[in-house]
Coordinates of C-alpha atoms in Angstrom, one line a residue:
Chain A
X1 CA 35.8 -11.3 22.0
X2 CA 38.0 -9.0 19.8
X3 CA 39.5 -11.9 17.9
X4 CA 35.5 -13.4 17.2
X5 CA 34.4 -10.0 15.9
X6 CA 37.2 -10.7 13.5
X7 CA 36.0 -14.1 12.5
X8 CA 32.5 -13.0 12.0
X9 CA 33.7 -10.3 9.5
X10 CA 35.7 -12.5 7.8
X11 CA 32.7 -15.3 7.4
X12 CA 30.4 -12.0 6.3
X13 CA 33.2 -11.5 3.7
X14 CA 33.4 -15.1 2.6
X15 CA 29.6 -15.3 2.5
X16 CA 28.2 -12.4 0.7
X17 CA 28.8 -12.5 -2.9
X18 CA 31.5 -11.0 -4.6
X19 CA 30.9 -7.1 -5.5
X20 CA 31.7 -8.5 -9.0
X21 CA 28.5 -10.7 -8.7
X22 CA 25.8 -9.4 -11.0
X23 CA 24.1 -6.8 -10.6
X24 CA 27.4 -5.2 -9.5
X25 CA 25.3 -2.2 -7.6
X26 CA 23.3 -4.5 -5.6
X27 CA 25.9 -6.9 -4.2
X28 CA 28.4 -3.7 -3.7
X29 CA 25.1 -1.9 -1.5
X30 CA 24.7 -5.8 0.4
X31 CA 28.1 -5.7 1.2
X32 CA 28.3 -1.7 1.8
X33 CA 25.6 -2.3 4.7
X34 CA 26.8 -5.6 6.0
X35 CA 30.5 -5.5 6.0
X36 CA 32.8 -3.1 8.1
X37 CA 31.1 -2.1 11.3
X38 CA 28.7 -2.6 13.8
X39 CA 29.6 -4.7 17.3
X40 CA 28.5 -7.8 15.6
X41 CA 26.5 -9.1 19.0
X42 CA 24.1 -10.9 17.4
X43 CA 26.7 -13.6 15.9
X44 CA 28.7 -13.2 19.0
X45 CA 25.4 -14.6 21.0
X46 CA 24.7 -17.2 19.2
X47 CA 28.6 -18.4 19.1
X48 CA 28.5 -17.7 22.9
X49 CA 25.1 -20.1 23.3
X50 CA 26.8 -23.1 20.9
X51 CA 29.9 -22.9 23.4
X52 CA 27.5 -22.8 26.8
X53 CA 26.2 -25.8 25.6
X54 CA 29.5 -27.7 24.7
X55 CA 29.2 -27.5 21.3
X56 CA 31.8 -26.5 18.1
X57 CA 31.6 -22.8 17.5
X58 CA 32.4 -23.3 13.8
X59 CA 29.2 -24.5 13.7
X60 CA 27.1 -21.5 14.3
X61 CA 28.9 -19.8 11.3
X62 CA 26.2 -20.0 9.1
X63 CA 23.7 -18.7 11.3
X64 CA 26.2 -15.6 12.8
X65 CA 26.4 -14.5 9.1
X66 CA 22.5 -15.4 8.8
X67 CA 21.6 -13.5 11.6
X68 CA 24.1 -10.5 10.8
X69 CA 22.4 -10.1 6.8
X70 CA 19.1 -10.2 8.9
X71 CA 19.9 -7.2 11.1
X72 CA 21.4 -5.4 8.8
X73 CA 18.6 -5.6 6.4
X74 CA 16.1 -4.4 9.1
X75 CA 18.6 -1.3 9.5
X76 CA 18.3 -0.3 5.9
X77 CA 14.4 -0.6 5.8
X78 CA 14.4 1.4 9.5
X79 CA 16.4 4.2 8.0
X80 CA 14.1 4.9 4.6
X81 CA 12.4 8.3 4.7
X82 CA 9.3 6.4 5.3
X83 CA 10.3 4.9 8.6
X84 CA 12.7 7.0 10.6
X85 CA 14.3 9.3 7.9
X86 CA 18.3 8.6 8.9
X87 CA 21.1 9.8 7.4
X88 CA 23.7 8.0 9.3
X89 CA 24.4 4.6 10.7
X90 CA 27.7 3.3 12.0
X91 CA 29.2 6.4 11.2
X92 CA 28.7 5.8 7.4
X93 CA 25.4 7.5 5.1
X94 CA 22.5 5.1 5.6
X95 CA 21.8 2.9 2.6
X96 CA 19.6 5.0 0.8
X97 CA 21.8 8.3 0.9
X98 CA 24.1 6.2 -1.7
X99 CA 22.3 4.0 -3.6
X100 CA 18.8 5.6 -3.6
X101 CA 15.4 4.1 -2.0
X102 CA 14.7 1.5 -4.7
X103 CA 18.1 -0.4 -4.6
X104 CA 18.0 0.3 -0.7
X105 CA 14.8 -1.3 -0.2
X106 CA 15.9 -4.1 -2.9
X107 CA 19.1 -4.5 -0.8
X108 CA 17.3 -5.5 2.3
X109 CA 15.0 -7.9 0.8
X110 CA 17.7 -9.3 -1.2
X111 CA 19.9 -9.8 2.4
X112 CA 17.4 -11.0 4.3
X113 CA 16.6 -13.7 1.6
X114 CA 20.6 -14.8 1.5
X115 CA 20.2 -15.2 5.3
X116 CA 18.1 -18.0 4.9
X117 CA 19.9 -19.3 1.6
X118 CA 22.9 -19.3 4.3
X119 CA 21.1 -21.7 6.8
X120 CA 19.9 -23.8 4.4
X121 CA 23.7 -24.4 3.4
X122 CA 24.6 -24.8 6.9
X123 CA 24.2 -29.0 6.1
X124 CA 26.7 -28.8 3.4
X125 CA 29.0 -26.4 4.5
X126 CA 29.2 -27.1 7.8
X127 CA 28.4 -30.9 8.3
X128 CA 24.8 -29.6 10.4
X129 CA 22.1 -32.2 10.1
X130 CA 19.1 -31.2 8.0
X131 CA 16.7 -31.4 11.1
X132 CA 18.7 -28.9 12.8
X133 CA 19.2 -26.5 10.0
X134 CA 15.1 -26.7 9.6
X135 CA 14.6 -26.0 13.5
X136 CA 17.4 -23.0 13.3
X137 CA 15.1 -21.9 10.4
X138 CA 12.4 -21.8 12.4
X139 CA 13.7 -20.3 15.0
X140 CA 15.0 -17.2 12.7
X141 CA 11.7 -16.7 10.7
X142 CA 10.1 -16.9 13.8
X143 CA 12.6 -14.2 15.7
X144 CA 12.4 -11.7 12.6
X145 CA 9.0 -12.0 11.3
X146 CA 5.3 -10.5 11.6
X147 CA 5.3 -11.9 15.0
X148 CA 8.7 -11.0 15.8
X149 CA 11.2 -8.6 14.8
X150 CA 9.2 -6.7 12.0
X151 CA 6.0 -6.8 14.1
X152 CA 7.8 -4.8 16.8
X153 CA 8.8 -2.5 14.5
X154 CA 5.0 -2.0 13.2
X155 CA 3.9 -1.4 16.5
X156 CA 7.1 0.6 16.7
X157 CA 6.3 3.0 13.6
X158 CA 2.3 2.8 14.8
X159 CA 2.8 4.5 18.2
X160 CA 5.3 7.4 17.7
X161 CA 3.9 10.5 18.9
X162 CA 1.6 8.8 21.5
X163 CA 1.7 8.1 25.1
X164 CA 2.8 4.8 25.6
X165 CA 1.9 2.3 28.2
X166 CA 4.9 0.4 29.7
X167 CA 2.8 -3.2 28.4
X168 CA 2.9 -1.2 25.1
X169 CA 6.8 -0.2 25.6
X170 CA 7.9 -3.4 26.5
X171 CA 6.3 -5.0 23.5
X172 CA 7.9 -3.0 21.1
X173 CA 11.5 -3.9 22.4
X174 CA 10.6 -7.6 23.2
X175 CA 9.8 -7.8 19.6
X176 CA 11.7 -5.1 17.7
X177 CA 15.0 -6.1 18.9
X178 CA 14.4 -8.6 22.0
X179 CA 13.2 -11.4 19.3
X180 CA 16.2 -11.7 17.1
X181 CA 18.3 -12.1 20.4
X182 CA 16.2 -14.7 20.8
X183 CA 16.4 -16.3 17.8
X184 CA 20.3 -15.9 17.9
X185 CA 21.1 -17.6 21.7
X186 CA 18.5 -20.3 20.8
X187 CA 19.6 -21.0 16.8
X188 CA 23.2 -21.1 18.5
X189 CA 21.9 -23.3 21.1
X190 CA 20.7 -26.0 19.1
X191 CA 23.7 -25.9 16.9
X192 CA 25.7 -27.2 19.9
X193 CA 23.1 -30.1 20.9
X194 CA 21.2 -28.2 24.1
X195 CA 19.2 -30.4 26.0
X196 CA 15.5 -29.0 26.7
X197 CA 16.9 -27.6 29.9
X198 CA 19.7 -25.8 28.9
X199 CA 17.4 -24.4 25.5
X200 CA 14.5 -22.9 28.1
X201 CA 17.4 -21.2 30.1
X202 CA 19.0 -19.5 27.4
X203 CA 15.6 -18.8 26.4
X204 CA 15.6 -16.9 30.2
X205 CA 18.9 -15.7 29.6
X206 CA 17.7 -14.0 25.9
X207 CA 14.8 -12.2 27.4
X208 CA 16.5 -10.5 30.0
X209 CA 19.5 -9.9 27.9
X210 CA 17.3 -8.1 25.2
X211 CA 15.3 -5.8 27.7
X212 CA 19.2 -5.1 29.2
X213 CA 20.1 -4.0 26.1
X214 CA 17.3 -1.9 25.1
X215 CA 17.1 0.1 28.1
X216 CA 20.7 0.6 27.8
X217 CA 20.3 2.1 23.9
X218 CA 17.0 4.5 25.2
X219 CA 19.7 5.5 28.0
X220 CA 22.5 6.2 25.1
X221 CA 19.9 8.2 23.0
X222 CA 19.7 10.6 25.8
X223 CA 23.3 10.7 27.2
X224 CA 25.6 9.7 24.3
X225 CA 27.3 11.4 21.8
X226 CA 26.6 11.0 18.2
X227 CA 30.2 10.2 17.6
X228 CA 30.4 7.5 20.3
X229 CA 27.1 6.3 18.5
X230 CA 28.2 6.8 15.0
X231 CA 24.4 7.8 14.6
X232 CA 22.5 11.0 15.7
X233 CA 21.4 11.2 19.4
X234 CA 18.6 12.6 20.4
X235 CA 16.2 10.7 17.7
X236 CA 14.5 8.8 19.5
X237 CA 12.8 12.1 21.2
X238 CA 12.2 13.9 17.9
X239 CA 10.5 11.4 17.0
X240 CA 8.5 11.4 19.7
X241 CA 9.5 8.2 20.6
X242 CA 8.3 6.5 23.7
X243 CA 11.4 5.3 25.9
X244 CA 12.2 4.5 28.8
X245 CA 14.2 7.2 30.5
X246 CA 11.1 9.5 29.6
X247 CA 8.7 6.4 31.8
X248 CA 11.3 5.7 34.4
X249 CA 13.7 8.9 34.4
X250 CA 17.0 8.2 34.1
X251 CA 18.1 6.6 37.7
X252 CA 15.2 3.7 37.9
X253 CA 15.9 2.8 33.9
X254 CA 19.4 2.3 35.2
X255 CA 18.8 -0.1 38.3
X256 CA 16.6 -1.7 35.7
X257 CA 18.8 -2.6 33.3
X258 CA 20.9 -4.0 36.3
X259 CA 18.5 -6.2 37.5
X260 CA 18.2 -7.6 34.1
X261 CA 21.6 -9.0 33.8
X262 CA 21.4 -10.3 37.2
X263 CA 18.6 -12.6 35.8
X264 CA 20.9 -13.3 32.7
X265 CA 23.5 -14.3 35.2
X266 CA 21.0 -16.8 37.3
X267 CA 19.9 -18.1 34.4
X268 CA 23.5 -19.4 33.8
X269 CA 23.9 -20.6 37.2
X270 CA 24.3 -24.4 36.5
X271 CA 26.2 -23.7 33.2
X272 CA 29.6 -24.3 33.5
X273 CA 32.7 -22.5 32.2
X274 CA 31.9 -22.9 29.6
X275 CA 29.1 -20.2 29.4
X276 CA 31.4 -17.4 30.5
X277 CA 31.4 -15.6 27.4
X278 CA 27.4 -15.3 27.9
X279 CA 28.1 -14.0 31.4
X280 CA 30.9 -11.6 29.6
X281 CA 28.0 -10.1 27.3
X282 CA 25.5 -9.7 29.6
X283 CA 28.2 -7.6 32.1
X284 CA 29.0 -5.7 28.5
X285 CA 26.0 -4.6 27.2
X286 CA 25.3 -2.3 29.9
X287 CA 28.7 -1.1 30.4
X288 CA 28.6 -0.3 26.6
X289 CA 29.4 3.8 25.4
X290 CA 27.9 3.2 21.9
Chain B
X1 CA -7.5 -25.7 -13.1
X2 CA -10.1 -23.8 -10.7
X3 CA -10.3 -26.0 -8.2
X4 CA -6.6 -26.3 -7.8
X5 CA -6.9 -22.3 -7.6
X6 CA -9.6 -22.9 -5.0
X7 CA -7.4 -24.9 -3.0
X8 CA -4.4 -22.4 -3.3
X9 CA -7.0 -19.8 -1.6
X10 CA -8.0 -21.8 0.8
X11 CA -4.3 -23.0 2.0
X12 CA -3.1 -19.6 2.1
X13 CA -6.1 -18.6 4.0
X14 CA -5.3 -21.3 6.8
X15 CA -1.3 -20.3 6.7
X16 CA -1.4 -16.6 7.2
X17 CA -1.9 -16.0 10.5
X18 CA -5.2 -14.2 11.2
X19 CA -5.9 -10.5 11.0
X20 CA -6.5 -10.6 15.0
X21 CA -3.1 -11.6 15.4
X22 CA -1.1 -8.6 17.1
X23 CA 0.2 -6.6 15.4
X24 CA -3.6 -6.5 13.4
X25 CA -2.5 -3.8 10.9
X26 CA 0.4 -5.9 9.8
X27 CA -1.3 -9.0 10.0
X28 CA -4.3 -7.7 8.1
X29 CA -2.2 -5.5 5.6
X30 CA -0.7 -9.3 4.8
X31 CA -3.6 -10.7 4.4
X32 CA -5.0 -7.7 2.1
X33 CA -2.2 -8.1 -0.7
X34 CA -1.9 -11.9 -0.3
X35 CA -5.5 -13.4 -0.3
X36 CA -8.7 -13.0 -2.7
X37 CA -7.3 -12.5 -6.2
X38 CA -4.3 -13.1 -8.5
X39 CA -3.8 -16.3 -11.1
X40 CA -2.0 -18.2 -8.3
X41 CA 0.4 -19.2 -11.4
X42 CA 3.5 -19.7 -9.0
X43 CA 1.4 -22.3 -6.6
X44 CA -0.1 -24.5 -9.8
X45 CA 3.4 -24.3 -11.6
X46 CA 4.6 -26.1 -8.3
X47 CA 1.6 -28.5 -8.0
X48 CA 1.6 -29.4 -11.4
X49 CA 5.4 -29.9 -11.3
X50 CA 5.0 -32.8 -8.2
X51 CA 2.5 -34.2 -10.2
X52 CA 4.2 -34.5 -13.7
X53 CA 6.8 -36.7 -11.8
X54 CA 4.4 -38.8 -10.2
X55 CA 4.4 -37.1 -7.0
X56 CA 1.7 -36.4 -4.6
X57 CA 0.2 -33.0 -4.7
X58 CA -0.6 -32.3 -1.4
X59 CA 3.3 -32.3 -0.5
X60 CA 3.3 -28.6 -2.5
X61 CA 0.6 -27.2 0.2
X62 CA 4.1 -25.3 1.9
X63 CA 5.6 -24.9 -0.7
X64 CA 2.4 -23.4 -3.0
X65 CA 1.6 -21.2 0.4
X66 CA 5.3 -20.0 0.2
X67 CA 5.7 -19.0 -3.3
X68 CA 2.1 -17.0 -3.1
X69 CA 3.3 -15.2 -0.2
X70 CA 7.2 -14.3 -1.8
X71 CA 4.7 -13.1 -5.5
X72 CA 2.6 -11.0 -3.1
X73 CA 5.6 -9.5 -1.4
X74 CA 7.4 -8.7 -4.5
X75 CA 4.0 -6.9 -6.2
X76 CA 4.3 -4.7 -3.1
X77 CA 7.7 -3.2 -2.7
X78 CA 7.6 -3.3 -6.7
X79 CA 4.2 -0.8 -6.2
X80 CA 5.9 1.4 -3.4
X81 CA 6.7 5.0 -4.8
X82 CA 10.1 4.7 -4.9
X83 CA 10.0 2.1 -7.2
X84 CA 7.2 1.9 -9.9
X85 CA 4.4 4.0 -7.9
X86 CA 1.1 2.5 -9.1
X87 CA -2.3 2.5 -6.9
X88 CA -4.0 0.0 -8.6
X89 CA -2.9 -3.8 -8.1
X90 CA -5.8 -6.7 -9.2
X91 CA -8.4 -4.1 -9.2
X92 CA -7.4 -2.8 -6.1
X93 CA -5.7 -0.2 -4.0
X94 CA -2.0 -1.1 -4.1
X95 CA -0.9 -1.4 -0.4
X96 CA 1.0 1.4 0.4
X97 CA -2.2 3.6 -0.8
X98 CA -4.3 1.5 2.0
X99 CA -2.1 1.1 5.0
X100 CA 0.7 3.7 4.2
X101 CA 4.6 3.2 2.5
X102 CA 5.8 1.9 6.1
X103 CA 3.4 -0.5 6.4
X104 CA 4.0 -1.6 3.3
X105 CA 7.9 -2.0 3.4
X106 CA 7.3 -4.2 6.4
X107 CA 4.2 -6.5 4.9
X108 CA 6.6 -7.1 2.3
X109 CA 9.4 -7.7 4.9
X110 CA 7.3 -10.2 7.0
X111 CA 5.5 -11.8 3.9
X112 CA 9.1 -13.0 3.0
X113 CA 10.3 -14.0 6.5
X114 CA 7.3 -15.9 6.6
X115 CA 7.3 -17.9 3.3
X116 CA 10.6 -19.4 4.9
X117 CA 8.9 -20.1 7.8
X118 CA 5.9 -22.1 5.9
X119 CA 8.6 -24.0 3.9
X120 CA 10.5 -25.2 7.0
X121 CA 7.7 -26.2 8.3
X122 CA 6.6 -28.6 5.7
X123 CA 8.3 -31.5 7.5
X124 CA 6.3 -31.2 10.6
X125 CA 2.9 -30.5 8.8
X126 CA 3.3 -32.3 5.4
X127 CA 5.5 -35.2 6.2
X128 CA 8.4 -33.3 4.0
X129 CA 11.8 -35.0 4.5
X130 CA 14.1 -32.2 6.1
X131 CA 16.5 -32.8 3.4
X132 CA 14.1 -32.3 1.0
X133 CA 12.8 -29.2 2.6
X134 CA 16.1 -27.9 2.9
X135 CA 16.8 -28.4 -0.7
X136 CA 13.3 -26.6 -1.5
X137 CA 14.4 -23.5 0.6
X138 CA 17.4 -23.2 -1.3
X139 CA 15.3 -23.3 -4.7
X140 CA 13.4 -20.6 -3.4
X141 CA 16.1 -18.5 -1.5
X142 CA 18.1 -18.6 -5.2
X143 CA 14.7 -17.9 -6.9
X144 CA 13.9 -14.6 -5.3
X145 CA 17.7 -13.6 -4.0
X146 CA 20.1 -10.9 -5.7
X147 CA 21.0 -13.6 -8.2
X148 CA 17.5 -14.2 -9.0
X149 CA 13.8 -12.0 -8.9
X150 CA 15.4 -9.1 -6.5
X151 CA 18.6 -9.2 -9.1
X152 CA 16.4 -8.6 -12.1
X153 CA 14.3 -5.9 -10.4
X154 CA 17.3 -3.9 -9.4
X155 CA 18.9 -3.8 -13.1
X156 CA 14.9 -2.9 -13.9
X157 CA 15.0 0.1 -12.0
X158 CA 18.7 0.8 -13.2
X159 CA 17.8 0.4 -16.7
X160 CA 14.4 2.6 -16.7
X161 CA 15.0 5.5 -19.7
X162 CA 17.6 3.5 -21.1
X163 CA 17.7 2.0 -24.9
X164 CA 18.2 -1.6 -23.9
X165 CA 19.9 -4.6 -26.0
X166 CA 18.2 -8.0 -25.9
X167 CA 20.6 -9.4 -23.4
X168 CA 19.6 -7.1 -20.9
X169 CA 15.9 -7.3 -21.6
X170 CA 16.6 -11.0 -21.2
X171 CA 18.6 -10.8 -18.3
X172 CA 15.7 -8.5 -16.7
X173 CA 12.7 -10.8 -17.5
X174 CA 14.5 -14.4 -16.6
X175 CA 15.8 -13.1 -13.2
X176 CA 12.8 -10.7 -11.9
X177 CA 10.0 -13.2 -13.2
X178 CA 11.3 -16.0 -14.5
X179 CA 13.5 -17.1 -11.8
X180 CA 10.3 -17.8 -9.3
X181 CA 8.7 -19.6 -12.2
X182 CA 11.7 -21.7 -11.9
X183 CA 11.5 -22.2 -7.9
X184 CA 7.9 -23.0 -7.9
X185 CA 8.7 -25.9 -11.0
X186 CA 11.5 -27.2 -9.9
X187 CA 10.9 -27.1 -6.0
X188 CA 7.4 -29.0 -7.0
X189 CA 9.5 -31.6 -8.4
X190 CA 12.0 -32.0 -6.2
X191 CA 8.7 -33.0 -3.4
X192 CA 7.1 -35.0 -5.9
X193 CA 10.5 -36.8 -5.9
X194 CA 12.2 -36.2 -9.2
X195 CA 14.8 -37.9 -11.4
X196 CA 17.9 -35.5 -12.3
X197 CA 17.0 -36.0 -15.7
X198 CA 13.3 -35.1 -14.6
X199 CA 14.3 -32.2 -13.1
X200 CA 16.4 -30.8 -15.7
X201 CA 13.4 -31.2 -18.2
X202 CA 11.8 -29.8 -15.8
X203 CA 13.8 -26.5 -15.7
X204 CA 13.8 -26.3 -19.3
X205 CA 10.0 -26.1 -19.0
X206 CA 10.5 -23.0 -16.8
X207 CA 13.0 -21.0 -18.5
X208 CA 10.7 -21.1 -21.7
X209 CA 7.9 -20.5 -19.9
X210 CA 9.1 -17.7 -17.9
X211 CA 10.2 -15.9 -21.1
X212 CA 6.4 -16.9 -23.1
X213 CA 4.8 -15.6 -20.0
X214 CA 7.0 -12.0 -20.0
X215 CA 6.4 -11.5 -23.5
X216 CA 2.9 -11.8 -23.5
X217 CA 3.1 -9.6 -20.4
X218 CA 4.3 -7.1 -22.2
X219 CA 2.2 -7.6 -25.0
X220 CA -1.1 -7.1 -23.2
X221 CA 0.5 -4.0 -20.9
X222 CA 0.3 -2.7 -25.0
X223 CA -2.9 -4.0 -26.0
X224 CA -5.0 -4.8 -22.8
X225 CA -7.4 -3.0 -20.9
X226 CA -7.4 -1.5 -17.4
X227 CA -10.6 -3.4 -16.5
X228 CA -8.8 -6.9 -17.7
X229 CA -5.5 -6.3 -16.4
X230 CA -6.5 -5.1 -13.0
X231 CA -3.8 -2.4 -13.2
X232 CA -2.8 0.5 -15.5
X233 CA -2.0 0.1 -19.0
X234 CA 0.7 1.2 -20.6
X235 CA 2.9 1.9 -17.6
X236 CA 6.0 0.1 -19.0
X237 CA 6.0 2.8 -22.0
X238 CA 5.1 5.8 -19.1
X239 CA 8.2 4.4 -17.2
X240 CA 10.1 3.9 -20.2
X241 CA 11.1 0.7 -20.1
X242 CA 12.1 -1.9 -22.8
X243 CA 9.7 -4.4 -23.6
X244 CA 9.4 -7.0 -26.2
X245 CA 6.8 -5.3 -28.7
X246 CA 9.3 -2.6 -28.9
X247 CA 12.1 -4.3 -29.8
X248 CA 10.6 -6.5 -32.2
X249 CA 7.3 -5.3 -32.8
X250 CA 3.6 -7.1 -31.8
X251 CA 3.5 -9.7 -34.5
X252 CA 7.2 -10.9 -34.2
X253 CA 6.9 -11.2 -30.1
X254 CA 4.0 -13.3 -30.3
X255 CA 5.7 -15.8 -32.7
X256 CA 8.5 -15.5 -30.5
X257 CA 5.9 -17.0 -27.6
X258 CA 4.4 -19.3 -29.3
X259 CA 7.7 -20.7 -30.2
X260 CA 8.7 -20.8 -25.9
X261 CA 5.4 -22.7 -26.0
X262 CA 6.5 -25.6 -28.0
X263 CA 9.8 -25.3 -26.2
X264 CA 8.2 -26.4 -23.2
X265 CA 5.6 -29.7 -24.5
X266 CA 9.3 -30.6 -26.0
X267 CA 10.6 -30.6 -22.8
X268 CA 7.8 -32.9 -21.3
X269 CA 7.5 -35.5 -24.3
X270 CA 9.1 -38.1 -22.2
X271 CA 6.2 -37.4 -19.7
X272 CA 3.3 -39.2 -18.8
X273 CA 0.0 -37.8 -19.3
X274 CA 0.6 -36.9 -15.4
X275 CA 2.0 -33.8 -16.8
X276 CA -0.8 -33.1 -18.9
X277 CA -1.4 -29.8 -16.4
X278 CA 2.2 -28.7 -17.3
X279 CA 0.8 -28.7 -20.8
X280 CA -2.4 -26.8 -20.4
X281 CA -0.4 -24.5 -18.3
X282 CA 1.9 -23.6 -21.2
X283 CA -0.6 -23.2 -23.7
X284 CA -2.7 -20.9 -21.4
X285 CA 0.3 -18.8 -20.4
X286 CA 0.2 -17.2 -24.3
X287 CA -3.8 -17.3 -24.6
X288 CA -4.4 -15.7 -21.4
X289 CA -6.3 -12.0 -22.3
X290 CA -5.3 -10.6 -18.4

């Protein structure tokens, strides 16, 4: 797992332009956000979904460094003073505490605009047919748009400060973090050929795999340690956030969280091999310190 | 010309999903800065592109949808306080004064996420080859990426209160205007099934039209009204930024347009009088009074 965090950095590197590239600020904030940090799962799901299916890893690397631009852009625009106000992410300032709001704000349009420049170079660069490149397309816009990722975070930004329902709760993580799961398991699924079958049970497995996670990061926010997080703890609650330690308490979020990767597990069931590194992530995420 | 605009309305109307769609603030706030005003410049640049190479026009529908949606998003991070902080955009509230500088980020956000999403959709809803769709996405990722629009707003933003030489005031007006001028033009063509040597006439056409339609933007921010323009007057000079008139004074920037003008019926002479709307569109660009 180590050696394909390494690989993903290393396609990052390759695939963000030079800090040389004009205008020199701008490409040296893209890289600053994107490069150097962060557990990279997003790419790591959607290599582990190409090899579940049988396919070539080397061909999801246009959609690990895709989907990698995307998240990191939606962390810049989720630090600004205007969402949550953060100073620090990863360990490092947040975006905007070096290179100001405008160029911040700029940075993340600009990176989530490469992503898709990436995809659509996935034919070329890595021999991916133009159909498929079109559905993974799809399946990204789809994963980290209005009705995805950025509408999770509207509903997100919308509630703080109220009493949430769990319908409401659920919602917000399905879609603020559960949908570019999504659109990473499934992009990585078509890249390696996935029948219909295998496609609506990675589509299981992402679901379950995305609650999984988000329970586990509400659980961090209250138990971690901003330097195992590399970000401040507590945040979620001084922002009045709705989460679900405060619903649950602290015991029941657990065994949920459990339950979840059992499902991701079943959903594997008649994968072979093959699929172990999706069974390995879904074990990890809720083992995860940080 | 109105009709076409008519049917631009009317095909961004049917592509934005509608204001019931949850989240409805997000869905309505992208509907508010997208639909009932504006030139629709970018969509008839890309209509009239397809048709000048014999093309048929209906094949633009995604791709006009798109454009409209990517202008839209730009006008409203450009707006946000952090960059040029103006309230008044077409005659209205700019969006951050309506739904609130979060709101705004994130219209902008899923505005773009979603143009991407029209476009690889084209092959499904406008019989659009995918390689041909592919090859438009990458048009318009390079059009509004950090090497194109986002790239000439940042050095915008860097520049403001500085004394600037022509080839930064060049640099600033072909990337952050220009370059999706170019997209819609030359991704038009490429659906209406241009010739290379089309499309680099084609692109020729753009890069003088971008630059006739910046200086007499700059012009009328000097000369125009609030009530024509839809927006403040004079904000470039409040801002301090570097614009045309006052580098080379009023009379010398409008020969300078009308010069980008003829560049661009030179670049169509080999056309048929299919590209008579490329024409009109050229001469109106300098004539226009808002």
């Amino acid at each position: 797992m180590k050696e394909l965090v390494r690989d993903v950095e290393s396609i990052l590197e390759q695939t963000l332009p030079p800090a040389q590239t004009v205008p020199e600020i701008l490409h040296e904030s893209m890289r600053y956000s994107t490069l150097g940090g962060g557990k990279r799962l997003r790419a790591l799901l959607a290599m582990a979904a190409c090899q579940a299916v049988g396919g070539d890893i080397k061909k999801t690397s246009g959609l690990a460094a895709a989907i990698e631009m995307v998240h990191a852009y939606s962390l810049i625009h989720d630090d600004l003073p205007c969402m949550d106000d953060d100073d620090l992410r990863r360990g490092k300032p947040t975006n905007h505490k070096v290179y100001g709001e405008a160029v911040a704000v700029l940075t993340g349009d600009a990176l989530l605009t490469e992503a898709f420049a990436e995809l659509a170079r996935m034919p070329e660069k890595y021999g991916v047919s133009y159909e498929t490149a079109v559905r993974v397309i799809l399946e990204l816009s789809a994963g980290a748009g209005s009705q995805g990722m950025v509408g999770g975070q509207v509903v997100d930004i919308c509630s703080q400060d109220q009493d949430l329902d769990e319908e409401t709760l659920r919602y917000i993580h399905a879609h603020k973090t559960g949908a570019l799961f999504r659109a990473a398991l499934r992009g990585g699924a078509l890249l390696g050929g996935a029948t219909e079958e295998q496609l609506s049970q990675i589509t299981r497995y992402a679901e379950n795999f995305g609650l999984a996670f988000q329970i586990t990061d509400d659980i961090l926010d209250e138990t971690g340690h901003t330097e195992q997080l590399g970000k401040a703890v507590g945040t979620d609650q001084a922002l009045g956030k709705q989460t679900y330690p405060r619903l649950y308490g602290l015991e029941q979020s657990k065994a949920m969280a459990r339950q979840c990767v059992e499902e991701c597990h079943e959903a594997l069931r008649e994968f072979s091999e093959q699929a172990d590194l999706l069974r390995q992530l879904a074990s990890f995420i809720i083992q995860r310190d940080h």
